[in-house]
Amino acid sequence: MASDLRLTDLLDRDRLPDGGGLLLLLLYFPCGFFLMIFRIFFGLQLILMLTLLPKGSLIRRILLRVSCTILGIVVTQEGFENYNKDEHKLVVSNHVSTLDNVAIETVLPSVMPYSRCDCPWLLKWVLGYQEVSADKQREDVDGKIKEYLQGSDFPLLGFPEEQITNGRRGLLKFNPWCFQFSSTILPALISVRRPLPVPIPPHVLGSGWWQDLSWSLFVPYTLYNIRFLPPVKSKAEDISSDVQKHMASSSGLMPTGFTAQDVKDLEAVQANPQSQEPKSAPNGSTPSSQPPRSTSPNTRLARMVQQVREVLPQVPSSAISRDLSQTHCVDTTITNILEGRVIYTPEKEAKSDNEVKSASLGNSKEKTPTTPQIIFSRNSEERQRLLNQRKAQMLENARRRFRDNQL
């Protein structure tokens, strides 16, 4: 179930194995080190050769495919007949390693804006990616990309998850940025495995591009399987969600509400464990002996706690924060509370100062209407509708109280 899926289930956090696996890795180390040195030397020669050939040429594609195999990047493909050069200007894929774009390039030459690719500039140049940025006249960058795609023979490649996952449990929420460039999308699913006695993940939380590349050169080989799905045509505003669900159902994964920012927050907490929220004083404030820390993960968590409190005011903040630290999703936490997965002692909803002041005014022309009682539903869409109704009612009440106070 999606409500049981945690953000940590989508990420690998440890590169090295334990126990006997670590011993086998140490025995393999001399062979792996020699293999990595050979591949680095070969890779320098490869870069010089590929830059001499035009992008998209058959010779370049064959050379790139053979060279990647020697470098340990073995690529297989399925469903390439779904691609139509004239119709499909946008290819979107899940993101499971730092070399996903290289693997796709061996099968389908494509382009990426520099700002949307986290690989080194030298590799971007070799792959023929385009540097699109606003100039002095502040031209629209997205408009320049659309104009380029109209006359380009290569589709735009996008990774709407924007962060790398292990590709085994679910998909991050798609960023809708790339979906504006075409109403016909060709989804591609990438799976990566290393058939070794000792499993070494291609990416772990917090690792950099060069670290992942070094391990890829160190292991005997990495097998990439690219499966092109039937194209998706939609003019709906939420097309990114439709494509996410389509790709998830085709791969047996779960579409989640976790975002790339959630992964960055978790990475920041892992890099600096002391940045987590300090324990609150008995009255709920920060102890004076500890200086306040201004960190984006804490600010975001506090905002999410407040969102849950707006729907479930009787639930203590500590219980909400404890569940949010595991789910990183407001809707999932609300579901867990409603279904009894979160244990807490209900507290009374205190009236705000404005409500008390408004209630004490005897000369008000009309009484402030009370917020209607919320009936909670287990359906996420129904909960969102009720939440929006409650927010609108609370805003109207605040306006009425403001007008009454001016009289």
XYZ file of C-alpha atoms in Angstrom:
407
model
C 0.000 0.000 0.000
C 1.187 3.557 -0.734
C 0.490 4.626 2.859
C 2.937 1.980 4.124
C 5.728 3.128 1.795
C 8.376 5.342 3.354
C 10.856 7.620 1.660
C 13.750 5.510 2.913
C 12.286 2.521 1.035
C 13.003 4.331 -2.242
C 16.666 5.027 -1.470
C 19.836 3.033 -0.885
C 21.904 4.407 1.972
C 24.816 1.954 2.296
C 27.224 1.155 -0.523
C 29.412 -1.462 1.145
C 28.076 -4.842 2.288
C 28.586 -6.360 5.736
C 30.274 -9.525 6.934
C 31.231 -12.048 4.272
C 30.234 -9.721 1.445
C 32.833 -7.197 2.548
C 35.485 -9.929 2.611
C 34.655 -10.939 -0.964
C 34.864 -7.297 -2.017
C 38.334 -6.976 -0.476
C 39.490 -10.075 -2.362
C 38.188 -8.578 -5.612
C 39.789 -5.167 -4.960
C 43.101 -5.696 -6.876
C 41.260 -6.887 -9.992
C 38.689 -4.089 -9.746
C 41.358 -1.426 -9.276
C 43.276 -2.606 -12.356
C 40.030 -2.697 -14.354
C 39.169 0.861 -13.301
C 42.599 2.213 -14.332
C 42.316 0.557 -17.739
C 38.826 1.952 -18.286
C 39.853 5.471 -17.299
C 42.651 5.415 -19.870
C 40.292 4.037 -22.511
C 37.655 6.618 -21.629
C 40.015 9.503 -22.413
C 40.620 8.102 -25.882
C 36.884 7.604 -26.352
C 36.099 11.253 -25.602
C 38.471 12.443 -28.313
C 36.995 10.054 -30.886
C 33.315 10.829 -30.207
C 33.777 14.586 -30.526
C 34.922 14.139 -34.119
C 31.663 12.479 -35.203
C 28.294 14.215 -35.728
C 25.612 13.474 -33.173
C 23.111 10.895 -34.372
C 25.351 9.297 -36.989
C 25.249 5.526 -37.207
C 29.008 5.192 -36.752
C 28.902 7.325 -33.596
C 26.057 5.252 -32.129
C 27.864 1.981 -32.830
C 31.120 3.318 -31.422
C 29.379 4.636 -28.319
C 27.581 1.338 -27.760
C 30.777 -0.723 -28.077
C 32.773 1.714 -25.955
C 30.194 1.719 -23.169
C 30.254 -2.085 -23.144
C 34.027 -2.015 -22.680
C 33.589 0.542 -19.901
C 31.195 -1.856 -18.168
C 27.919 -0.233 -19.235
C 25.925 -2.987 -20.928
C 22.627 -1.783 -22.404
C 19.639 -3.791 -23.602
C 16.405 -2.366 -24.999
C 12.750 -3.256 -25.430
C 9.858 -1.570 -27.229
C 11.940 0.768 -29.373
C 9.293 0.405 -32.102
C 7.088 2.698 -29.975
C 9.354 5.631 -30.850
C 8.350 7.832 -33.773
C 10.909 10.445 -34.772
C 8.336 12.863 -36.185
C 5.830 12.702 -33.298
C 7.805 12.150 -30.116
C 9.723 15.246 -29.072
C 9.773 14.352 -25.383
C 11.111 11.216 -23.689
C 10.756 10.902 -19.908
C 12.399 8.243 -17.780
C 12.744 7.190 -14.192
C 16.091 7.975 -12.580
C 18.077 5.109 -11.038
C 21.744 6.022 -11.627
C 24.035 8.862 -12.640
C 24.657 7.216 -16.023
C 21.016 6.874 -17.115
C 21.423 9.539 -19.797
C 24.513 7.789 -21.175
C 22.649 4.474 -21.368
C 19.720 6.096 -23.199
C 22.113 7.871 -25.565
C 23.423 4.502 -26.792
C 19.886 3.566 -27.840
C 18.200 6.884 -28.647
C 20.230 10.073 -29.268
C 18.601 12.884 -27.300
C 19.290 16.324 -25.856
C 19.132 17.843 -22.385
C 19.516 21.448 -21.204
C 22.715 21.963 -19.210
C 20.753 23.076 -16.159
C 18.750 19.825 -16.088
C 21.746 17.473 -16.267
C 24.018 16.947 -13.266
C 26.886 15.258 -15.124
C 30.221 17.091 -15.719
C 30.377 19.682 -18.492
C 32.846 17.566 -20.476
C 30.348 14.711 -20.756
C 27.579 17.169 -21.676
C 29.761 18.461 -24.483
C 30.577 14.956 -25.723
C 26.895 13.955 -25.695
C 25.939 17.104 -27.602
C 23.674 18.642 -24.975
C 22.517 22.238 -25.422
C 23.289 25.158 -23.140
C 20.040 27.117 -23.004
C 19.903 30.123 -20.701
C 18.352 33.560 -20.538
C 20.351 36.327 -22.187
C 20.665 39.998 -21.376
C 17.212 40.707 -22.782
C 15.761 38.084 -20.351
C 14.259 35.949 -23.073
C 12.056 33.097 -21.999
C 14.246 30.002 -21.534
C 11.338 27.599 -21.986
C 10.398 29.368 -25.204
C 13.927 28.937 -26.512
C 13.771 25.225 -25.753
C 10.468 24.879 -27.610
C 11.906 26.722 -30.581
C 14.961 24.467 -30.606
C 12.880 21.269 -30.452
C 10.814 22.293 -33.477
C 13.857 22.142 -35.711
C 15.724 19.361 -33.926
C 15.977 15.742 -35.011
C 16.505 14.627 -31.414
C 13.902 14.451 -28.622
C 14.230 16.167 -25.283
C 15.193 13.768 -22.485
C 13.760 14.458 -19.054
C 14.019 12.858 -15.631
C 10.952 14.325 -13.899
C 11.792 12.640 -10.573
C 14.854 14.925 -10.444
C 16.498 12.711 -7.833
C 17.918 9.200 -8.076
C 16.060 6.318 -6.404
C 16.755 2.590 -6.205
C 13.935 1.842 -8.687
C 12.582 -1.070 -6.639
C 9.588 0.247 -4.697
C 8.149 3.446 -6.119
C 8.475 6.623 -8.175
C 8.956 10.117 -6.803
C 6.376 12.757 -7.685
C 7.058 14.069 -11.181
C 8.045 17.680 -11.712
C 5.686 18.998 -14.439
C 8.351 21.275 -15.986
C 9.311 19.115 -18.980
C 5.721 18.167 -19.872
C 4.994 21.629 -21.283
C 7.069 20.934 -24.382
C 4.877 18.231 -25.910
C 1.409 16.751 -25.494
C 2.714 13.364 -26.646
C 5.158 11.752 -24.242
C 7.223 8.628 -24.747
C 7.872 7.032 -21.334
C 10.988 4.915 -20.788
C 11.639 2.618 -17.843
C 15.217 1.950 -16.775
C 16.210 -0.943 -14.539
C 19.785 -1.473 -13.342
C 21.365 -4.561 -11.858
C 24.835 -5.793 -11.177
C 24.897 -9.600 -11.301
C 27.565 -10.001 -8.646
C 27.825 -12.160 -5.507
C 28.194 -8.887 -3.611
C 25.398 -6.381 -4.423
C 26.768 -2.853 -4.829
C 24.052 -0.265 -5.533
C 24.769 2.163 -8.404
C 23.865 5.126 -6.213
C 23.453 5.817 -2.508
C 21.988 8.804 -0.725
C 24.495 11.645 -0.634
C 26.993 10.193 -3.114
C 28.358 12.400 -5.895
C 28.613 11.846 -9.632
C 32.314 10.962 -9.536
C 31.805 8.454 -6.721
C 29.108 6.613 -8.663
C 31.225 6.653 -11.827
C 34.253 5.264 -9.977
C 32.253 2.352 -8.611
C 30.769 1.725 -12.057
C 34.306 1.432 -13.476
C 35.370 -0.723 -10.542
C 32.743 -3.482 -10.826
C 32.882 -6.020 -13.718
C 29.819 -4.544 -15.463
C 26.445 -2.887 -14.912
C 23.420 -4.060 -16.885
C 20.937 -1.390 -18.012
C 17.604 -2.462 -19.442
C 15.623 0.303 -21.184
C 11.981 -0.428 -21.940
C 10.055 2.069 -24.047
C 6.346 2.117 -23.200
C 3.505 3.087 -25.542
C 3.282 6.888 -25.874
C 0.914 8.877 -23.679
C -1.224 11.591 -25.256
C -2.998 13.973 -22.945
C -4.011 17.616 -22.771
C -4.884 17.466 -19.082
C -3.287 19.997 -16.771
C -2.052 17.213 -14.486
C -0.418 15.166 -17.230
C 2.683 14.608 -15.070
C 0.587 12.659 -12.585
C -0.972 10.593 -15.378
C 2.449 9.679 -16.776
C 3.752 8.828 -13.308
C 0.846 6.438 -12.702
C 1.219 4.937 -16.171
C 4.921 4.244 -15.665
C 4.388 2.930 -12.147
C 1.662 0.492 -13.180
C 3.783 -0.743 -16.097
C 6.746 -1.497 -13.851
C 4.996 -2.797 -10.734
C 6.063 0.250 -8.720
C 4.056 2.604 -6.528
C 3.414 6.254 -7.487
C 4.243 8.278 -4.387
C 3.826 11.856 -3.253
C 7.457 12.186 -2.188
C 9.297 14.934 -4.025
C 12.896 15.657 -4.963
C 12.952 18.236 -2.167
C 12.103 15.502 0.350
C 15.186 13.587 -0.813
C 17.330 16.711 -0.488
C 16.006 17.305 3.023
C 16.791 13.730 4.017
C 20.255 14.069 2.492
C 20.845 17.280 4.460
C 19.811 15.606 7.688
C 22.105 12.653 6.961
C 25.035 14.971 6.195
C 24.440 17.026 9.342
C 22.531 15.014 11.980
C 22.787 17.919 14.452
C 20.551 20.001 12.194
C 17.518 18.047 13.387
C 15.092 19.833 15.641
C 16.242 20.118 19.280
C 13.940 18.842 21.957
C 11.360 21.384 22.986
C 11.038 22.792 26.437
C 7.979 21.774 28.493
C 6.033 24.772 27.222
C 6.823 23.838 23.610
C 9.490 26.502 23.020
C 13.150 25.993 22.246
C 15.335 25.796 25.386
C 17.311 28.984 25.915
C 20.532 26.999 26.402
C 20.432 25.899 22.758
C 20.718 28.509 19.995
C 18.001 28.249 17.353
C 19.033 26.606 14.100
C 17.682 27.845 10.802
C 17.500 24.800 8.560
C 15.194 24.191 5.619
C 14.233 20.628 6.725
C 12.987 21.964 10.092
C 11.068 24.813 8.482
C 9.402 22.482 6.021
C 8.545 19.952 8.742
C 6.969 22.670 10.876
C 4.896 23.827 7.902
C 3.708 20.269 7.232
C 2.805 19.820 10.915
C 0.720 23.000 10.738
C -1.084 21.707 7.645
C -2.032 18.516 9.458
C -3.121 20.510 12.525
C -5.476 22.561 10.367
C -7.322 19.367 9.500
C -6.888 17.499 12.803
C -6.546 20.159 15.525
C -7.018 17.618 18.335
C -3.826 15.725 17.449
C -0.676 16.897 19.325
C 2.124 18.361 17.247
C 4.625 15.899 18.684
C 2.650 12.899 17.375
C 2.233 14.533 13.963
C 5.937 15.410 13.746
C 6.930 11.874 14.696
C 4.876 10.360 11.862
C 5.865 13.025 9.324
C 9.544 12.271 9.940
C 8.816 8.802 8.537
C 6.263 9.528 5.785
C 7.354 13.017 4.634
C 3.810 13.415 3.263
C 0.910 15.376 4.775
C -1.790 13.251 3.146
C -0.174 9.981 4.243
C 0.144 11.193 7.838
C -3.515 12.267 7.892
C -4.472 8.823 6.590
C -2.345 7.110 9.257
C -4.030 9.178 11.984
C -7.551 8.544 10.706
C -6.903 4.815 10.398
C -5.498 4.553 13.915
C -1.838 3.933 13.071
C -0.706 6.929 15.153
C -1.105 6.658 18.914
C -1.761 9.970 20.685
C -3.721 11.623 23.477
C -6.262 14.100 22.051
C -5.956 17.699 23.159
C -8.595 20.404 23.117
C -8.506 22.940 20.316
C -7.711 26.304 21.909
C -9.502 29.384 20.664
C -7.349 32.039 19.093
C -7.077 35.554 20.572
C -9.052 37.017 17.682
C -11.903 34.555 18.270
C -12.026 35.418 21.984
C -11.920 39.137 21.244
C -14.565 38.818 18.563
C -16.813 36.838 20.861
C -16.526 39.514 23.569
C -17.645 42.346 21.313
C -21.266 43.084 22.134
C -21.726 45.774 19.517
C -20.956 43.559 16.493
C -23.516 43.904 13.730
C -23.566 40.179 13.179
C -22.001 37.226 14.850
C -19.005 35.525 13.337
C -20.129 32.203 11.946
C -18.421 29.250 13.490
C -16.328 26.929 11.451
C -18.429 23.956 10.414
C -17.568 20.608 11.912
C -15.355 18.580 9.611
C -16.379 15.072 8.749
C -13.233 13.166 7.815
C -13.189 10.830 4.883
C -10.713 8.115 4.015
C -10.722 9.275 0.404
C -7.795 11.646 -0.247
C -9.718 13.755 -2.784
C -12.628 14.158 -0.386
C -10.257 15.157 2.431
C -8.648 17.761 0.189
C -12.051 19.180 -0.746
C -13.077 19.411 2.920
C -9.758 21.009 3.806
C -10.205 23.661 1.116
C -13.739 24.352 2.362
C -12.494 24.769 5.902
C -9.673 27.098 4.829
C -12.147 29.235 2.862
C -14.497 29.413 5.857
C -11.673 30.352 8.228
C -10.564 33.112 5.843
C -14.101 34.488 5.665
C -14.338 34.413 9.464
C -11.081 36.348 9.755
C -12.364 38.996 7.342
C -15.586 39.370 9.306
C -13.676 39.752 12.578
C -11.421 42.383 10.981
C -14.420 44.418 9.770
C -16.056 44.153 13.191
C -12.930 45.415 14.919
C -12.786 48.479 12.613
C -16.299 49.536 13.637
